[in-house]
Coordinates of C-alpha atoms and ligand atoms in Angstrom, one line a residue:
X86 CA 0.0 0.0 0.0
X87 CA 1.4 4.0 -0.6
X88 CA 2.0 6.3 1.6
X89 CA 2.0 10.0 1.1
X90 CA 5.7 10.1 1.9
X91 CA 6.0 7.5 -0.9
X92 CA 4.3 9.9 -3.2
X93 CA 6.8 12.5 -2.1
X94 CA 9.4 10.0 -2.8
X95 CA 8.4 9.4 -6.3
X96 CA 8.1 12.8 -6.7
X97 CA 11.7 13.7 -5.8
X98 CA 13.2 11.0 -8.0
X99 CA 10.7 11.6 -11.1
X100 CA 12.6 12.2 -13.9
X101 CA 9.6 14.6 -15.5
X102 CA 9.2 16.2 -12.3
X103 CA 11.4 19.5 -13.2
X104 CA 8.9 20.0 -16.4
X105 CA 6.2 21.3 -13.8
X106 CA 8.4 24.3 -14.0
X107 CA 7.6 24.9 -17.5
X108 CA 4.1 25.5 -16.7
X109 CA 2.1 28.2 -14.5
X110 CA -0.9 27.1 -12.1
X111 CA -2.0 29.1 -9.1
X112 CA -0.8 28.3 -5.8
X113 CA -3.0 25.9 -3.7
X114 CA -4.7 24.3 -7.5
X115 CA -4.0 21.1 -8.2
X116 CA -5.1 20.7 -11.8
X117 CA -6.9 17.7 -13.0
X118 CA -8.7 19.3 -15.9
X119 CA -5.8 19.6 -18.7
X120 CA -8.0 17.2 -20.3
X121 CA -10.1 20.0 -21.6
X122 CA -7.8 22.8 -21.4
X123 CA -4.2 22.6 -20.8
X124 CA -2.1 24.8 -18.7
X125 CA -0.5 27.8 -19.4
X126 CA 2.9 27.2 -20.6
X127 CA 5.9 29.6 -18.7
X128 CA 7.0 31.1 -22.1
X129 CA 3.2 31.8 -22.9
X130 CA 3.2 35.3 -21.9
X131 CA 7.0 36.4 -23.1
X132 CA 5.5 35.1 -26.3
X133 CA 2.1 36.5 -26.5
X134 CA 3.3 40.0 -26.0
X135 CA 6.3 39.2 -28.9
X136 CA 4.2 38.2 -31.0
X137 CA 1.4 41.8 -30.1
X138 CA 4.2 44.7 -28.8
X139 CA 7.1 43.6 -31.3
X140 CA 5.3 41.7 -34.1
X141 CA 1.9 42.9 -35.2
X142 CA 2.7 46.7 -33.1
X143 CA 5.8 47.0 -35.0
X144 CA 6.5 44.6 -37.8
X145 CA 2.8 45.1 -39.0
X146 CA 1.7 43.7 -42.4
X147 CA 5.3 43.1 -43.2
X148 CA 5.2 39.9 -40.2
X149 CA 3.5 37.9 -42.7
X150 CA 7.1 37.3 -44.0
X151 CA 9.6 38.8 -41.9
X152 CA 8.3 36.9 -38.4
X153 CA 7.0 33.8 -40.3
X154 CA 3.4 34.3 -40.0
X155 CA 2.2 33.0 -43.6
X156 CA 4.1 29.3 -42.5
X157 CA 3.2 29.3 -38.9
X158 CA 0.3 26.2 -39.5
X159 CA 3.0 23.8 -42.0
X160 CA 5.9 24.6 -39.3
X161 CA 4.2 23.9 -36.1
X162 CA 2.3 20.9 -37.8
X163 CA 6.2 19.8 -38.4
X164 CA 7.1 20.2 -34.5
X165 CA 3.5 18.1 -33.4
X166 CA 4.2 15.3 -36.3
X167 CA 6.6 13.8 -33.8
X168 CA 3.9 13.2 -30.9
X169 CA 1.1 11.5 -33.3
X170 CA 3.8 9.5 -35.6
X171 CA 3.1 11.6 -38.9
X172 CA 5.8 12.7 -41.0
X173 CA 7.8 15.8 -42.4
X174 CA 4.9 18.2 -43.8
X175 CA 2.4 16.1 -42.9
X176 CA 0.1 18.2 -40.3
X177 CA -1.6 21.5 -40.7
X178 CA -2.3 23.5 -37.2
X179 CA -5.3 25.4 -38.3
X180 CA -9.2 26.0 -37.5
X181 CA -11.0 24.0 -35.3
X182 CA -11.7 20.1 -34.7
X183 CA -15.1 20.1 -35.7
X184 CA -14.0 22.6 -39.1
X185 CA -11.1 19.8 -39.5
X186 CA -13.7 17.1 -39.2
X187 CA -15.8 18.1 -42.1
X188 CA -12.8 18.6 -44.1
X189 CA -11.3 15.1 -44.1
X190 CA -14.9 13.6 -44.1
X191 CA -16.0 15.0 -47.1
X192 CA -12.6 14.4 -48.8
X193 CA -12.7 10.9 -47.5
X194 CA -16.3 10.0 -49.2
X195 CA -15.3 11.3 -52.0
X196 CA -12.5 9.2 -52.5
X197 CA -14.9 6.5 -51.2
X198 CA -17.2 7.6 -54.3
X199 CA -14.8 7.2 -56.8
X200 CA -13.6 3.7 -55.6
X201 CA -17.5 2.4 -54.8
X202 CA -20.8 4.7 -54.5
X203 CA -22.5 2.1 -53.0
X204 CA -20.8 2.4 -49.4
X205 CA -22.8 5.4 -47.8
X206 CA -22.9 4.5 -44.0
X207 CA -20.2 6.0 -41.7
X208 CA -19.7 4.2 -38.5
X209 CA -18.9 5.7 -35.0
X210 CA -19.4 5.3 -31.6
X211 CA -22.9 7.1 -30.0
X212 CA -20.5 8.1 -26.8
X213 CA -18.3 9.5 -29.5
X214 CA -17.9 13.5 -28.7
X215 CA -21.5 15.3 -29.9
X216 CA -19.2 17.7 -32.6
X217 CA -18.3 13.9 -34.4
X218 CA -21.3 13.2 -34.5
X219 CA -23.1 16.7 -35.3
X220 CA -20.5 17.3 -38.1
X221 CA -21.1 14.2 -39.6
X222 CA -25.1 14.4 -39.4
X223 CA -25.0 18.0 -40.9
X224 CA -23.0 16.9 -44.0
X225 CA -25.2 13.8 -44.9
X226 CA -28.0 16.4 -44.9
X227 CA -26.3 19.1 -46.5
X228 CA -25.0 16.3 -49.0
X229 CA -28.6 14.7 -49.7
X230 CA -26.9 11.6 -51.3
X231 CA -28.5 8.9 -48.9
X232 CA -25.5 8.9 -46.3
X233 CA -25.9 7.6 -43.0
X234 CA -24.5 7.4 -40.0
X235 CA -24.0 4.2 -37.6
X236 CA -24.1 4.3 -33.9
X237 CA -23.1 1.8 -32.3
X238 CA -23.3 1.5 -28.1
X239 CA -19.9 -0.1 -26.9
X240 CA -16.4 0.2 -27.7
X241 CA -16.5 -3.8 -28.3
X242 CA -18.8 -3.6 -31.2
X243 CA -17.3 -1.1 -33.5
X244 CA -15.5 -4.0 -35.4
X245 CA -18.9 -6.0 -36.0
X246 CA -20.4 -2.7 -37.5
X247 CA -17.6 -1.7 -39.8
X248 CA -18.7 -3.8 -43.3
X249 CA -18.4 -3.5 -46.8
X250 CA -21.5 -0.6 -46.8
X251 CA -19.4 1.4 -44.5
X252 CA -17.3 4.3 -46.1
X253 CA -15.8 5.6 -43.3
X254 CA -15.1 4.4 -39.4
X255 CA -15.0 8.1 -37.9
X256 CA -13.0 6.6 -34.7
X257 CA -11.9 8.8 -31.3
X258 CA -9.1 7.2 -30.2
X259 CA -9.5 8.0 -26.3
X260 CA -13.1 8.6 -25.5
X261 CA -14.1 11.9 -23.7
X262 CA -16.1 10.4 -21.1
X263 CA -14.8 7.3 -20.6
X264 CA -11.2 7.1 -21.1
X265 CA -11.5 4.0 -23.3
X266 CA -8.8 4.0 -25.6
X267 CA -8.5 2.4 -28.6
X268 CA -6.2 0.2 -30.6
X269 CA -5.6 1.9 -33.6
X270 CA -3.2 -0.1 -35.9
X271 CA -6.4 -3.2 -35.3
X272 CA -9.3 -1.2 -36.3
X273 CA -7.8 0.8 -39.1
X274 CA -6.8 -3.1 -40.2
X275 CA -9.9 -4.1 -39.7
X276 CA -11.8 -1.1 -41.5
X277 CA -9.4 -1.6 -44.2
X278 CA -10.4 -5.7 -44.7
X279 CA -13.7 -3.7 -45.3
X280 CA -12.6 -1.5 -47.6
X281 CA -13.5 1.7 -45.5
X282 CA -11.6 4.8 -44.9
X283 CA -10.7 6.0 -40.9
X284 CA -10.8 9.2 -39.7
X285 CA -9.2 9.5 -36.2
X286 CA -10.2 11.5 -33.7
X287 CA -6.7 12.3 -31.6
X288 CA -8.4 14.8 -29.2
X289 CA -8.0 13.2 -26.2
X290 CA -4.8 11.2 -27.5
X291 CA -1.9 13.9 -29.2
X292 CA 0.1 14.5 -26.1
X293 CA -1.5 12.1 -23.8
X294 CA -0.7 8.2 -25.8
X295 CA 1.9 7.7 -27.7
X296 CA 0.2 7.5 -31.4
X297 CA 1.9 6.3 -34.2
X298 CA -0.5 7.2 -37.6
X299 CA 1.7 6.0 -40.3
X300 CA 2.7 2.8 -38.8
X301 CA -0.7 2.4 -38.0
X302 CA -1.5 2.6 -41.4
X303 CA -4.2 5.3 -40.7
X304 CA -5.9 7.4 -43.1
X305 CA -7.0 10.6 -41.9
X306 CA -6.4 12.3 -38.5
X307 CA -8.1 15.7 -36.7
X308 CA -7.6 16.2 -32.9
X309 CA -7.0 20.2 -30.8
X310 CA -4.2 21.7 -29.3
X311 CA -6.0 23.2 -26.4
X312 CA -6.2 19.8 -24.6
X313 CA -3.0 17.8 -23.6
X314 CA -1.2 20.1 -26.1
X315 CA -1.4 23.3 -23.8
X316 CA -1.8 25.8 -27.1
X317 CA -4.4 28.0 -24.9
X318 CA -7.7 28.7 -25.0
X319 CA -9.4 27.7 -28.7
X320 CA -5.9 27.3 -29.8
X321 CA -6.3 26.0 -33.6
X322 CA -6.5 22.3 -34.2
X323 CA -4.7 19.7 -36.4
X324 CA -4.9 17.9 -39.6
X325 CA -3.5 14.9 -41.0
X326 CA -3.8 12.9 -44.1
X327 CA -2.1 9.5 -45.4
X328 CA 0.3 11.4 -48.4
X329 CA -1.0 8.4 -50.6
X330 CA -4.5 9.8 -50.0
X331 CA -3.7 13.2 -50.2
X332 CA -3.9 14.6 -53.5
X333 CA -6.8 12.4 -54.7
X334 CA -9.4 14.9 -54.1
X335 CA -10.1 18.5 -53.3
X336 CA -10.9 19.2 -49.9
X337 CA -14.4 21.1 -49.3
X338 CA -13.0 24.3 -47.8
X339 CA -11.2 25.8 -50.9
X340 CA -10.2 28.6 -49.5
X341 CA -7.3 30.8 -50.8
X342 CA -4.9 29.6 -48.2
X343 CA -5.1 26.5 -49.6
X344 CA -4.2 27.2 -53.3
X345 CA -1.2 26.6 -55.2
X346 CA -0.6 30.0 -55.4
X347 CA -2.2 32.4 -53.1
X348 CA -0.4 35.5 -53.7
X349 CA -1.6 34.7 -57.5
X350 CA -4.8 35.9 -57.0
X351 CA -6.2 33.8 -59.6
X352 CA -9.6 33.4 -60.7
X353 CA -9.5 29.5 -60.7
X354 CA -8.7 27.4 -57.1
X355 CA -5.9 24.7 -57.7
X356 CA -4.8 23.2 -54.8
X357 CA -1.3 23.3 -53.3
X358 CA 0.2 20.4 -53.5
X359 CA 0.9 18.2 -50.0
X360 CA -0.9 19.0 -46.8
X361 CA -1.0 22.5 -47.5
X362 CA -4.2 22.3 -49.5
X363 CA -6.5 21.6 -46.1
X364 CA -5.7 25.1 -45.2
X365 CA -8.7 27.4 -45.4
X366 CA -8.6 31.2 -44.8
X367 CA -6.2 33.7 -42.5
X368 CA -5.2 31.9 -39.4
X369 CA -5.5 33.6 -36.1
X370 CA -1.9 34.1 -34.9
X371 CA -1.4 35.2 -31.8
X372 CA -3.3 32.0 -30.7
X373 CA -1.6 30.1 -33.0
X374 CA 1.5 31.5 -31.8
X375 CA 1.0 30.4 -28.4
X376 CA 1.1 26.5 -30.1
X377 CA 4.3 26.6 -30.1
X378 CA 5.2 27.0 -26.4
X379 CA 3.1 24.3 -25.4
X380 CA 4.9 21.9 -28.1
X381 CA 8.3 22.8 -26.6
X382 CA 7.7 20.9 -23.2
X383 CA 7.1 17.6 -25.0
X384 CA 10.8 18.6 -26.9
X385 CA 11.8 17.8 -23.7
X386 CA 10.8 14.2 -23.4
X387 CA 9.1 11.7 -25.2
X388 CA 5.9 10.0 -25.2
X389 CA 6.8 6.8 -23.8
X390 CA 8.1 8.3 -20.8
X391 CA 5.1 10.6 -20.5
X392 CA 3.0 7.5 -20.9
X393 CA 4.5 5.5 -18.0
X394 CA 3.7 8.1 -15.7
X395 CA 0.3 8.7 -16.6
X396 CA -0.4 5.5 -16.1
X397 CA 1.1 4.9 -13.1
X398 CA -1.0 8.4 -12.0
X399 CA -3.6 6.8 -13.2
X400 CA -3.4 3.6 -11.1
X401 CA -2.7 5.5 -8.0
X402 CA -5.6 7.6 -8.3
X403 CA -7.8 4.4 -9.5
X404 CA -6.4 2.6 -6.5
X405 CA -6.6 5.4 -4.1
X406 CA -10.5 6.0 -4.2
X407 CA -11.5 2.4 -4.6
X408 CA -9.7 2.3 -1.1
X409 CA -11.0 5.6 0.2
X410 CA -14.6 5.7 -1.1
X411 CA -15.6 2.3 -0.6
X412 CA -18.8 3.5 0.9
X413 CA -19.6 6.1 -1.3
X414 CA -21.6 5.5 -4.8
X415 CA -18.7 5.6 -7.0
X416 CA -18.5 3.4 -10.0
X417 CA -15.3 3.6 -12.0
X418 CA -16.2 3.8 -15.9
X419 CA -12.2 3.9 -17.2
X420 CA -10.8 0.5 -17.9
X421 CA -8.8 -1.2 -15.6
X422 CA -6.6 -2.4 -18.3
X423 CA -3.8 -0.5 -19.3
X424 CA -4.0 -1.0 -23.5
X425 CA -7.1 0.7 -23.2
X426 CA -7.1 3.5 -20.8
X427 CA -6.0 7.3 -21.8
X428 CA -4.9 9.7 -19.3
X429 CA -8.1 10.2 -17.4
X430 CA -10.2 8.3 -15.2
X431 CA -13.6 9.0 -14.5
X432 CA -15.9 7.8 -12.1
X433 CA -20.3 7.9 -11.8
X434 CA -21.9 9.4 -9.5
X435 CA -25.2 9.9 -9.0
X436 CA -24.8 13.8 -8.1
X437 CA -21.4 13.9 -9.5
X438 CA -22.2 17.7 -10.9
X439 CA -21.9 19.3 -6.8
X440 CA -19.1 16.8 -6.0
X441 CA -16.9 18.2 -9.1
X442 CA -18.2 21.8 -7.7
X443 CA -17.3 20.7 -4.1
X444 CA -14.1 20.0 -5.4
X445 CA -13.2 22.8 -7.2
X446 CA -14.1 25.4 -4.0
X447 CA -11.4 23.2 -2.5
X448 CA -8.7 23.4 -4.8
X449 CA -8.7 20.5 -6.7
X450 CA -10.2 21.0 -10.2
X451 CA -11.6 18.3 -12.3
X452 CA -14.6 18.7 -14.3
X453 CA -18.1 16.9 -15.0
X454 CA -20.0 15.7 -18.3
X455 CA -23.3 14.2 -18.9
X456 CA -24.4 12.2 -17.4
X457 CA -22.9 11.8 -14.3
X458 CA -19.6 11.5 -15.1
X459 CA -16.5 13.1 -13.0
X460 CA -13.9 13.2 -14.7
X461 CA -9.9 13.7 -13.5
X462 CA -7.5 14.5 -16.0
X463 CA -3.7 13.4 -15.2
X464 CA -1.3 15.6 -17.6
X465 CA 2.2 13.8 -16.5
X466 CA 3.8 17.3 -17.5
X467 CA 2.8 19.0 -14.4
X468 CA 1.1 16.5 -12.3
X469 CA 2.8 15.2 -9.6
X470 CA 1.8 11.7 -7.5
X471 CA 1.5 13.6 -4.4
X472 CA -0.8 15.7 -6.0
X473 CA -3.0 12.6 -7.4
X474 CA -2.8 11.6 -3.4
X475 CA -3.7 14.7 -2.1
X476 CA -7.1 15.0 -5.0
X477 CA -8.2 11.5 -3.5
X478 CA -8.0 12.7 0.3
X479 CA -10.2 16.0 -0.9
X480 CA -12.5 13.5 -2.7
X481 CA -12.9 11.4 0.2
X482 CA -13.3 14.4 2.4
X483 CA -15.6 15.8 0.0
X484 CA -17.9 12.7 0.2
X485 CA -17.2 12.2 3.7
X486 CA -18.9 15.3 5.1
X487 CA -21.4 15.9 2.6
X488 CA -19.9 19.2 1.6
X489 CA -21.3 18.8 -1.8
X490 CA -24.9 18.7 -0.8
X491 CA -25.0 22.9 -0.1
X492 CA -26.8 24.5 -2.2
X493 CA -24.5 26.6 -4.3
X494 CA -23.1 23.5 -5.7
X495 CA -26.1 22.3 -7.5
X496 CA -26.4 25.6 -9.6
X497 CA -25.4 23.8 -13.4
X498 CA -22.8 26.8 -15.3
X499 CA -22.5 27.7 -18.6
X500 CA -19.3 25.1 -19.1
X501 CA -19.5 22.3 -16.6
Ligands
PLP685 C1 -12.6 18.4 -27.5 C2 -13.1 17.6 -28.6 C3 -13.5 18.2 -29.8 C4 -13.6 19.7 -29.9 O1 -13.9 20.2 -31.1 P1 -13.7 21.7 -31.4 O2 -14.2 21.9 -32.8 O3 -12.2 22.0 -31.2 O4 -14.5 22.5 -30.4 C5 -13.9 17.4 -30.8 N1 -13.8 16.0 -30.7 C6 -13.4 15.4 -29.6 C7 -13.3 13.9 -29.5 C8 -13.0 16.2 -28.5 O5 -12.6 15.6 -27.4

């Protein structure tokens, strides 16, 4: 059984310890929420006001070129290939998920069309994140061509569903509520027996699992850089396509960023050539700027490491409420089993809304999603085991006494 002192001990020998200090939380916080949005990386600020005081106050229109502006998306997308196994220009860092989504998705039923019409379903999970699913529902109606979308209930039955009707498996590798991940060089196998396309969802995975796309053999891949990523508030997302894919069709948002030559000003679109062409309109750069400082911490290890100490976060905090909470009606909803757990664990509880609030007035700030799901988010950047030890004692405590029953913690917010 741990102690505290032993999570002090691991703590003073971890080897990632000394990245905390590349990151800035208030005093007293301890953070379980980088899940949703990261931390503020220490160079953040020295950057952000760079990037407003010295390059749009004083370089103006001319930062395009002289501060790098124009190839901000291709050269960041080459510094976040590394985490997600993609390759030298490879990833765009631009728009959002959901705006990334459509993109791939349309370009991947076209190539789907071209091959064989007849597949028209598109296969995910119904616990999948509701912008998957939303995206996907608003293009087969904005498409009218008798597309359709398959839910199916469990993680275990996404291989029975994926056939030969099915164009695309739209796949999130780590699942928001649950923490399920998936094995993604055995579905995209699987999907591929079928002859359908995969999009991956890499949301809750870039920076949190080691991912390896290409020797996965994956076809397409989205996923944001406000999560484990630490780009910052809405920070723009990524996109990904297999290079044997990519020039096959036109992506849907043919915007002049995406041309061949966009300083041609040319009356007809023709897509750049390589990833380049699944970039849309003018980026938003001072958020995009702030991309880069959150890639540098991960410069600074490697996945593997980072993944052998979420997990073993992970198990303390799994191991330190089932031991603390007995009582209490907790049911864990992450998988035990290492292969297929991400970097969260969340638990049920019947009012789990005021427990996550109770917990938050205390310090200790994880968040809550429908339905009753708290979840605790482990970022092994800045997350320390004394500080998974010390979110279990305020859980328990937090249970213990009730606290979460007053009033003020019922009241639902905006963002929960
Ligand atoms: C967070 C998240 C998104 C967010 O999409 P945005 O367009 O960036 O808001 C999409 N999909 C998954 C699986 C997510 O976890």
């Amino acid at each position: 059984m741990t102690t505290r002192e032993d999570c002090l001990a691991l703590d003073a020998r971890d080897p990632l310890g000394p990245l905390r200090e590349e990151f800035v939380l208030p005093e007293g916080v301890i953070y379980l929420d980088g899940n949703s949005l990261g931390a503020r990386p220490r160079p953040a600020l020295q950057r952000a006001r760079e990037v407003v005081e010295k390059e749009w106050g004083e370089g103006l229109i001319g930062s395009w070129n002289s501060a790098g502006w124009r190839a901000l998306p291709e050269r960041l997308g080459n510094r976040l290939a590394r985490l997600i196994g993609a390759g030298e220009d490879e990833v765009v860092i631009t728009d959002t998920t959901s705006i990334n989504l459509f993109k791939v998705l349309v370009a991947a039923l076209r190539v789907q069309a071209d091959r064989d019409p007849s597949r028209k379903v598109i296969v995910t999970e119904r616990s999948n994140f509701p912008t998957d699913i939303y995206m996907v529902e608003g293009l087969a109606d904005m498409l009218q061509q008798g597309y359709s979308l398959r839910l199916v209930d469990a993680p275990e039955e996404l291989p029975a569903a994926i056939g030969t009707d099915t164009a695309v498996a739209l796949i999130t590798q780590v699942n928001y509520k649950t923490g399920h991940l998936h094995d993604m060089a055995a579905l995209t196998a699987l999907a591929h027996e079928c002859g359908a396309l995969t999009i991956w969802d890499l949301c809750h995975s870039a920076g949190a699992v080691p991912v390896d796309l290409k020797g996965s053999g994956a076809d397409y891949a989205i996923g944001c850089t406000y999560k484990y990523l630490n780009g910052g508030p809405g920070s723009p997302a990524f996109v990904w396509v297999a290079p044997h894919l990519r020039e096959l069709v036109w992506q849907p948002l043919t915007g002049w960023w995406g041309h061949v030559r966009q300083f041609g000003m040319e009356a007809r679109y023709e897509p750049a050539p390589g990833i380049g062409r699944y970039l849309c309109g003018t980026q938003p750069i001072t958020s995009l700027a702030m991309v880069e400082c959150g890639l540098e911490a991960f410069e600074k290890t490697d996945m593997q490491a980072l993944r052998e100490k979420s997990l073993a976060l992970t198990d303390l905090f799994i191991e330190r409420v089932r031991a603390r909470c007995g009582e209490h009606p907790l049911t864990l909803v992450t998988p035990l089993e290492h292969a297929r757990r991400g970097s969260h664990v969340s638990f049920e509880h019947p009012e789990g809304y005021a427990v996550i609030q109770a917990l938050i007035d205390r310090g200790v700030i994880g968040d809550y999603r429908e339905p009753r799901i708290m979840r605790f988010g482990f970022t092994p950047l800045y997350t320390g085991f004394t500080d998974v030890w010390d979110a279990a004692e305020a859980l328990v405590d937090v249970l213990d006494s009730d606290a979460w029953r007053a009033e003020r913690f019922m009241t639902r917010k905006q963002v929960t």
